Amino acid sequence: MISQPLSKLSVIPLGGTGEIGKNLLVFEYEDSIVLIDGGVKFPDEELLGIDLVIPDITYLEKNRERIKALFITHGHEDHIGGLPFILPKLNIPIYGTKLALGLVKAKFQERTPYPESLMHVLEPGVPILAGAFEVEAFRVTHSIPDAVGYSLLTPVGRVVYTGDFKVDYTPIDNQHMELGKLAAWGEEGILALLCDATNAERSGVTWSEMAVGKALREWFERAEGKIIMATFASNVHRLQQAIDAATDIGRKVCVVGRSMENVVRTATELGYLKLPNENTLVASSEVGTMPPEKLLVLTTGSQGEPLAALTRMATRSHRQINVQAGDMVIIAATPIPGNEKLVGKTINHLYQIGAEVVTKEMGQVHVSGHANQEEIKLVIRLARPRFLIPHHGEIRHQAGFRKIGHSLGYSDQDIALTQLGSRVELSPDQMKFGERVEAGSIYIDGLGVGDVGHLVLKDRQQLGQDGVVVVVAALSKTKPYRVMSGPDIISRGFTFMKEADILVEGAKKEVLNSIEVQIRKDQMEWGILKANIRENLSKYLWDKTRRRPMIMPVLLDY
Amino acid sequence: MISQPLSKLSVIPLGGTGEIGKNLLVFEYEDSIVLIDGGVKFPDEELLGIDLVIPDITYLEKNRERIKALFITHGHEDHIGGLPFILPKLNIPIYGTKLALGLVKAKFQERTPYPESLMHVLEPGVPILAGAFEVEAFRVTHSIPDAVGYSLLTPVGRVVYTGDFKVDYTPIDNQHMELGKLAAWGEEGILALLCDATNAERSGVTWSEMAVGKALREWFERAEGKIIMATFASNVHRLQQAIDAATDIGRKVCVVGRSMENVVRTATELGYLKLPNENTLVASSEVGTMPPEKLLVLTTGSQGEPLAALTRMATRSHRQINVQAGDMVIIAATPIPGNEKLVGKTINHLYQIGAEVVTKEMGQVHVSGHANQEEIKLVIRLARPRFLIPHHGEIRHQAGFRKIGHSLGYSDQDIALTQLGSRVELSPDQMKFGERVEAGSIYIDGLGVGDVGHLVLKDRQQLGQDGVVVVVAALSKTKPYRVMSGPDIISRGFTFMKEADILVEGAKKEVLNSIEVQIRKDQMEWGILKANIRENLSKYLWDKTRRRPMIMPVLLDY
């Protein structure tokens, strides 16, 4: 028995709450901190030019010496994609199952290396001591093999985090979700359950991944030309089922797209993907010379990403693989919100070529990896936690999860809806919010990390909407003040200035006027002059065009 | 009987094919041209800063004197929104049903006026002679009242266009789709059917609008606070059902949002919307002082549009109406592809406030206005046309329509899949493609029409992604060539230059180098020098940052 503690356990989400993506959970008890996951998020449209978003880890950097370890739940980008940016700043040991860690290692090979000595493969059911925490992984089923949740036995009680999960009773690899373990801990008493809330708005249960295998076989039977199947690269079980089905009808498999190639390589090396024979795979350079009815192409691009392999094939800009009339293209995925239009474009291109297109709507070629309402209820009933904390979801999903909690008899006080940086303080009989910690988003753009702030993004939005107008003039900075050259007006992204002579002349007059007003005041303060030019010209252009280009006055000293 | 013709009938889609939006159909026989609809399309994301897209009507402007009239099928934006830009250039009579024409007139009042003498209300079943065409409207059911399709009796035979339609057997206004008329024409013989293909990928049938009324009543019963319902403003029947249901439980109605107010005004004036009593409506200024349980707010913003009323309410920036905890917000619409994320944001904001949010997924608060596969089959079977032309749909929808055609025994030769500007030539026993006409998209941005071309848009994309870097230097243009001032470097939307001193110094050196190379050649051609600066600096910045800002060299003559 653990004696009654004086301190509280803090649970702090630095990512993955109020949003889908960049998961990072912090567990803190006195001088012990343990982390779970370190993911990325893909930027919203308004984050122009941003490649990735990662959690702000200022809080962790300030408390670096207290952090004992980071544990990974599974190998999806939104759980491990931020590690190359996060880990080098913390230099802490990380733990994960074999596949998850394998994917992390592959990730580090692309960027800065991380010491092998700090990476540890972990076995579900084998507890690891990390400061005040005894951390134990338990198997869950999800859309990637080797996914786990974690139990953290702490001085104030046991806290369980499901990680991303669904309840799949017939997983392809026969690695069942350890519901029994959850139930046993439930009998002993769980203080709080952090639970995947992604699908909390969806009624019923999700289908088993096995249903996809069945549907794929049916579609494969009907295909006459090449079969091209796009799916999430990390869904190793779906790849396995597709490869098996193709082999059974005498088709060879070509793997295309960087992330697909990476996952197939790693998963095969680690034994998670089993190729039926030595000749299963063919190189993409061979595809052109093979009979189409002997081929399955596994490819990236299920989200219509402009540079992904399927998108290139659909627009006939892939170097090695062409989609032809009579080919069957299976999009075994659902568009992530925001990608619907891109996916639609790819589908239109494919139909244009004359391919048959199979989507989720036409047959069960995709199932979700997240638990629906009835699965969430099952897990809560088995775990019987004192308190509930939805994790991994937007506000709507948290609200949906709260409704589920209500339906099972939990009150609002028993359910903590967090925000980024919320500190949920747990004692054996109480859950309440403590003081928030610094949290938010760091934008990654090109090679830089964190040097693109909100001002730069605001500028990009204005530039992207209405373009830029540069005003150049050379002035004598000593008396008598005079305009020596210009003003000249150059624009990009605004309108065809060449076709707008009157507009340009009017703009020049406006600028000249601003300068002359300043000269008449007999005072040449360039800061003020620039501000006046900006204001007056902006007004003029708005009146004439109803647009607000960014105005950049450039004054040269003559 | 019409005697055997020598000429062919041409059907030319200038909008609405290969896309959803900006519908414009051209029918041409010898010196007679008749048009149907003139719509707008909302821009794709990559069309930065563009407000609207309309069809390119160069072909119509060139053949202006042959155009006899324009007919409207119904009052939706994608069928009438382009008329204020199109009609003033053509100056032709237009015909439409009372509501459709009323909405067109309201549109013209906002912009340039159009002569009343050219606008004619048309009655279904009363043929109008327009050159070589006898044009007759027939009633269809759709998500706006007073929608029609058209029969065009031509020298080569009868051609029928359904317009947008669904087969609603229980329309709210009891104005049934004239299926009998279609069947009678079918008995006489229809040469070609142009048919709404929007939902050709969806199996089964759509639900009647009546189902929405039933669902709304159920939700209204459960509401405790205000009810706020967002839907498409033009769906007058849905507004009618909501108003009736609210009145029955003692709630008054507040109409919010410009397009919603416009439609309610026009539809009430013309008798399409019937207010239960004189006190049904309340002003939005009164909402704050009324008990919430006595209110229904009908609002725009079902697509999450940033400036629409619901979005403002959800972000607490609406001047008069607040959403409060306990209010019920019904989103009686489905997101148009591309708007999913915006709608999701609004939903998250609403949950954050503590409102209950009802979407289509939770109850039948929205049904489609377009025919599903079984309805399309019904119409084809009744019309029994010799040839089929899907209209109003992307390539995927055209492909879906072709499959339906196949299933009814039509061959590929009997079905014409068109592109913008395709000329489908029809004779009594043949359909083939003639020479394409000029067609495409015109972008409307601010006050200008058509002055934003692809170059400007490409510039905006680059500016929006990576920002702009302006390089300024003053040079002596006469020998000896020298740098007199600068180079200076100013940027916006690129990175925080202040924090990147080394980058700026490196960039200046790069520019100076480009200039000196040019000086050493003893030749000062500014065009070449600018190109070199652009190229060298671009390379340098890409190496250092992996970004490609737009580079604008500004050289001044000293």
PDB file of C-alpha atoms in Angstrom, chain B residues 95-230:
ATOM      1  CA  TYR B  95     -37.291  35.214 -68.428  1.00  0.00           C
ATOM      2  CA  GLY B  96     -37.868  33.483 -65.143  1.00  0.00           C
ATOM      3  CA  THR B  97     -40.536  32.449 -62.680  1.00  0.00           C
ATOM      4  CA  LYS B  98     -41.762  35.070 -60.249  1.00  0.00           C
ATOM      5  CA  LEU B  99     -39.456  34.219 -57.338  1.00  0.00           C
ATOM      6  CA  ALA B 100     -36.377  33.606 -59.489  1.00  0.00           C
ATOM      7  CA  LEU B 101     -36.847  36.921 -61.256  1.00  0.00           C
ATOM      8  CA  GLY B 102     -37.572  38.658 -57.962  1.00  0.00           C
ATOM      9  CA  LEU B 103     -34.224  37.482 -56.629  1.00  0.00           C
ATOM     10  CA  VAL B 104     -32.495  38.638 -59.828  1.00  0.00           C
ATOM     11  CA  LYS B 105     -34.070  42.073 -59.455  1.00  0.00           C
ATOM     12  CA  ALA B 106     -32.933  42.321 -55.830  1.00  0.00           C
ATOM     13  CA  LYS B 107     -29.440  41.491 -57.071  1.00  0.00           C
ATOM     14  CA  PHE B 108     -29.483  44.249 -59.666  1.00  0.00           C
ATOM     15  CA  GLN B 109     -30.616  46.757 -57.085  1.00  0.00           C
ATOM     16  CA  GLU B 110     -27.325  46.167 -55.259  1.00  0.00           C
ATOM     17  CA  ARG B 111     -25.249  46.882 -58.373  1.00  0.00           C
ATOM     18  CA  THR B 112     -25.876  48.396 -61.774  1.00  0.00           C
ATOM     19  CA  PRO B 113     -29.554  48.517 -62.747  1.00  0.00           C
ATOM     20  CA  TYR B 114     -30.973  46.532 -65.677  1.00  0.00           C
ATOM     21  CA  PRO B 115     -33.967  47.734 -67.706  1.00  0.00           C
ATOM     22  CA  GLU B 116     -37.287  46.508 -66.276  1.00  0.00           C
ATOM     23  CA  SER B 117     -38.565  46.240 -69.841  1.00  0.00           C
ATOM     24  CA  LEU B 118     -36.167  43.370 -70.485  1.00  0.00           C
ATOM     25  CA  MET B 119     -37.270  41.283 -67.483  1.00  0.00           C
ATOM     26  CA  HIS B 120     -40.242  38.999 -67.975  1.00  0.00           C
ATOM     27  CA  VAL B 121     -42.069  36.748 -65.551  1.00  0.00           C
ATOM     28  CA  LEU B 122     -42.749  33.413 -67.165  1.00  0.00           C
ATOM     29  CA  GLU B 123     -45.421  30.811 -66.437  1.00  0.00           C
ATOM     30  CA  PRO B 124     -44.652  27.092 -66.638  1.00  0.00           C
ATOM     31  CA  GLY B 125     -46.616  25.578 -69.523  1.00  0.00           C
ATOM     32  CA  VAL B 126     -46.803  28.780 -71.558  1.00  0.00           C
ATOM     33  CA  PRO B 127     -44.393  28.486 -74.501  1.00  0.00           C
ATOM     34  CA  ILE B 128     -42.240  31.447 -75.509  1.00  0.00           C
ATOM     35  CA  LEU B 129     -40.946  31.865 -79.020  1.00  0.00           C
ATOM     36  CA  ALA B 130     -37.264  32.822 -79.117  1.00  0.00           C
ATOM     37  CA  GLY B 131     -35.920  32.735 -82.645  1.00  0.00           C
ATOM     38  CA  ALA B 132     -35.897  29.156 -83.872  1.00  0.00           C
ATOM     39  CA  PHE B 133     -36.773  27.868 -80.398  1.00  0.00           C
ATOM     40  CA  GLU B 134     -40.078  27.333 -78.695  1.00  0.00           C
ATOM     41  CA  VAL B 135     -39.149  27.418 -75.013  1.00  0.00           C
ATOM     42  CA  GLU B 136     -41.465  26.046 -72.336  1.00  0.00           C
ATOM     43  CA  ALA B 137     -40.785  25.835 -68.621  1.00  0.00           C
ATOM     44  CA  PHE B 138     -41.957  22.887 -66.529  1.00  0.00           C
ATOM     45  CA  ARG B 139     -42.037  22.722 -62.744  1.00  0.00           C
ATOM     46  CA  VAL B 140     -39.397  20.758 -60.878  1.00  0.00           C
ATOM     47  CA  THR B 141     -38.871  20.352 -57.146  1.00  0.00           C
ATOM     48  CA  HIS B 142     -35.639  21.659 -55.627  1.00  0.00           C
ATOM     49  CA  SER B 143     -34.330  23.356 -52.499  1.00  0.00           C
ATOM     50  CA  ILE B 144     -35.869  26.682 -53.512  1.00  0.00           C
ATOM     51  CA  PRO B 145     -39.465  27.316 -54.596  1.00  0.00           C
ATOM     52  CA  ASP B 146     -40.477  28.127 -58.150  1.00  0.00           C
ATOM     53  CA  ALA B 147     -37.719  26.058 -59.785  1.00  0.00           C
ATOM     54  CA  VAL B 148     -38.230  24.935 -63.363  1.00  0.00           C
ATOM     55  CA  GLY B 149     -36.619  22.953 -66.130  1.00  0.00           C
ATOM     56  CA  TYR B 150     -36.991  23.831 -69.798  1.00  0.00           C
ATOM     57  CA  SER B 151     -38.137  22.133 -72.954  1.00  0.00           C
ATOM     58  CA  LEU B 152     -36.680  23.632 -76.124  1.00  0.00           C
ATOM     59  CA  LEU B 153     -38.574  22.625 -79.222  1.00  0.00           C
ATOM     60  CA  THR B 154     -36.082  23.121 -82.054  1.00  0.00           C
ATOM     61  CA  PRO B 155     -36.026  22.380 -85.784  1.00  0.00           C
ATOM     62  CA  VAL B 156     -34.083  19.185 -85.078  1.00  0.00           C
ATOM     63  CA  GLY B 157     -36.274  17.959 -82.239  1.00  0.00           C
ATOM     64  CA  ARG B 158     -37.074  18.532 -78.602  1.00  0.00           C
ATOM     65  CA  VAL B 159     -34.313  19.024 -76.070  1.00  0.00           C
ATOM     66  CA  VAL B 160     -35.128  19.036 -72.367  1.00  0.00           C
ATOM     67  CA  TYR B 161     -32.975  20.427 -69.534  1.00  0.00           C
ATOM     68  CA  THR B 162     -34.056  19.438 -66.030  1.00  0.00           C
ATOM     69  CA  GLY B 163     -32.309  22.294 -64.256  1.00  0.00           C
ATOM     70  CA  ASP B 164     -31.374  21.468 -60.673  1.00  0.00           C
ATOM     71  CA  PHE B 165     -33.982  19.090 -59.323  1.00  0.00           C
ATOM     72  CA  LYS B 166     -34.906  16.324 -56.938  1.00  0.00           C
ATOM     73  CA  VAL B 167     -38.092  14.269 -57.042  1.00  0.00           C
ATOM     74  CA  ASP B 168     -39.932  15.456 -53.942  1.00  0.00           C
ATOM     75  CA  TYR B 169     -43.391  13.844 -53.871  1.00  0.00           C
ATOM     76  CA  THR B 170     -44.470  15.989 -50.935  1.00  0.00           C
ATOM     77  CA  PRO B 171     -43.171  19.499 -51.611  1.00  0.00           C
ATOM     78  CA  ILE B 172     -44.066  22.032 -48.951  1.00  0.00           C
ATOM     79  CA  ASP B 173     -45.839  24.354 -51.410  1.00  0.00           C
ATOM     80  CA  ASN B 174     -47.689  21.516 -53.110  1.00  0.00           C
ATOM     81  CA  GLN B 175     -46.185  22.540 -56.434  1.00  0.00           C
ATOM     82  CA  HIS B 176     -45.373  19.133 -57.794  1.00  0.00           C
ATOM     83  CA  MET B 177     -42.707  18.273 -60.283  1.00  0.00           C
ATOM     84  CA  GLU B 178     -44.411  17.938 -63.661  1.00  0.00           C
ATOM     85  CA  LEU B 179     -43.438  14.346 -64.273  1.00  0.00           C
ATOM     86  CA  GLY B 180     -46.536  13.856 -66.452  1.00  0.00           C
ATOM     87  CA  LYS B 181     -45.408  16.560 -68.853  1.00  0.00           C
ATOM     88  CA  LEU B 182     -42.000  14.933 -69.090  1.00  0.00           C
ATOM     89  CA  ALA B 183     -43.671  11.598 -69.845  1.00  0.00           C
ATOM     90  CA  ALA B 184     -45.898  13.153 -72.522  1.00  0.00           C
ATOM     91  CA  TRP B 185     -42.909  14.751 -74.231  1.00  0.00           C
ATOM     92  CA  GLY B 186     -41.167  11.419 -73.872  1.00  0.00           C
ATOM     93  CA  GLU B 187     -44.010   9.721 -75.763  1.00  0.00           C
ATOM     94  CA  GLU B 188     -43.694  12.320 -78.547  1.00  0.00           C
ATOM     95  CA  GLY B 189     -39.952  11.850 -78.605  1.00  0.00           C
ATOM     96  CA  ILE B 190     -37.155  13.746 -76.892  1.00  0.00           C
ATOM     97  CA  LEU B 191     -33.913  14.126 -78.810  1.00  0.00           C
ATOM     98  CA  ALA B 192     -31.665  14.880 -75.857  1.00  0.00           C
ATOM     99  CA  LEU B 193     -32.010  15.232 -72.106  1.00  0.00           C
ATOM    100  CA  LEU B 194     -29.655  17.477 -70.169  1.00  0.00           C
ATOM    101  CA  CYS B 195     -29.889  16.229 -66.612  1.00  0.00           C
ATOM    102  CA  ASP B 196     -28.657  17.401 -63.187  1.00  0.00           C
ATOM    103  CA  ALA B 197     -25.752  15.083 -62.292  1.00  0.00           C
ATOM    104  CA  THR B 198     -24.744  16.527 -58.903  1.00  0.00           C
ATOM    105  CA  ASN B 199     -25.749  13.474 -56.873  1.00  0.00           C
ATOM    106  CA  ALA B 200     -25.117  10.836 -59.552  1.00  0.00           C
ATOM    107  CA  GLU B 201     -22.693   9.091 -57.190  1.00  0.00           C
ATOM    108  CA  ARG B 202     -25.350   8.655 -54.497  1.00  0.00           C
ATOM    109  CA  SER B 203     -27.513   5.568 -54.468  1.00  0.00           C
ATOM    110  CA  GLY B 204     -31.227   5.467 -53.677  1.00  0.00           C
ATOM    111  CA  VAL B 205     -33.383   8.570 -53.370  1.00  0.00           C
ATOM    112  CA  THR B 206     -33.166  11.830 -51.448  1.00  0.00           C
ATOM    113  CA  TRP B 207     -35.576  12.550 -48.635  1.00  0.00           C
ATOM    114  CA  SER B 208     -38.395  15.026 -48.980  1.00  0.00           C
ATOM    115  CA  GLU B 209     -37.927  18.479 -47.492  1.00  0.00           C
ATOM    116  CA  MET B 210     -40.900  17.511 -45.337  1.00  0.00           C
ATOM    117  CA  ALA B 211     -38.602  15.222 -43.324  1.00  0.00           C
ATOM    118  CA  VAL B 212     -36.629  18.286 -42.258  1.00  0.00           C
ATOM    119  CA  GLY B 213     -39.788  19.935 -40.943  1.00  0.00           C
ATOM    120  CA  LYS B 214     -40.503  16.894 -38.819  1.00  0.00           C
ATOM    121  CA  ALA B 215     -36.969  16.764 -37.427  1.00  0.00           C
ATOM    122  CA  LEU B 216     -36.965  20.495 -36.692  1.00  0.00           C
ATOM    123  CA  ARG B 217     -40.171  20.173 -34.674  1.00  0.00           C
ATOM    124  CA  GLU B 218     -38.627  17.398 -32.593  1.00  0.00           C
ATOM    125  CA  TRP B 219     -35.494  19.417 -31.851  1.00  0.00           C
ATOM    126  CA  PHE B 220     -37.475  22.592 -31.170  1.00  0.00           C
ATOM    127  CA  GLU B 221     -39.509  20.711 -28.534  1.00  0.00           C
ATOM    128  CA  ARG B 222     -36.344  19.817 -26.630  1.00  0.00           C
ATOM    129  CA  ALA B 223     -34.783  23.304 -26.684  1.00  0.00           C
ATOM    130  CA  GLU B 224     -34.623  25.185 -23.423  1.00  0.00           C
ATOM    131  CA  GLY B 225     -32.829  28.418 -24.366  1.00  0.00           C
ATOM    132  CA  LYS B 226     -32.763  30.282 -27.645  1.00  0.00           C
ATOM    133  CA  ILE B 227     -32.958  28.269 -30.825  1.00  0.00           C
ATOM    134  CA  ILE B 228     -30.518  29.491 -33.449  1.00  0.00           C
ATOM    135  CA  MET B 229     -30.883  27.848 -36.832  1.00  0.00           C
ATOM    136  CA  ALA B 230     -28.445  28.361 -39.688  1.00  0.00           C
TER     137      ALA B 230
END
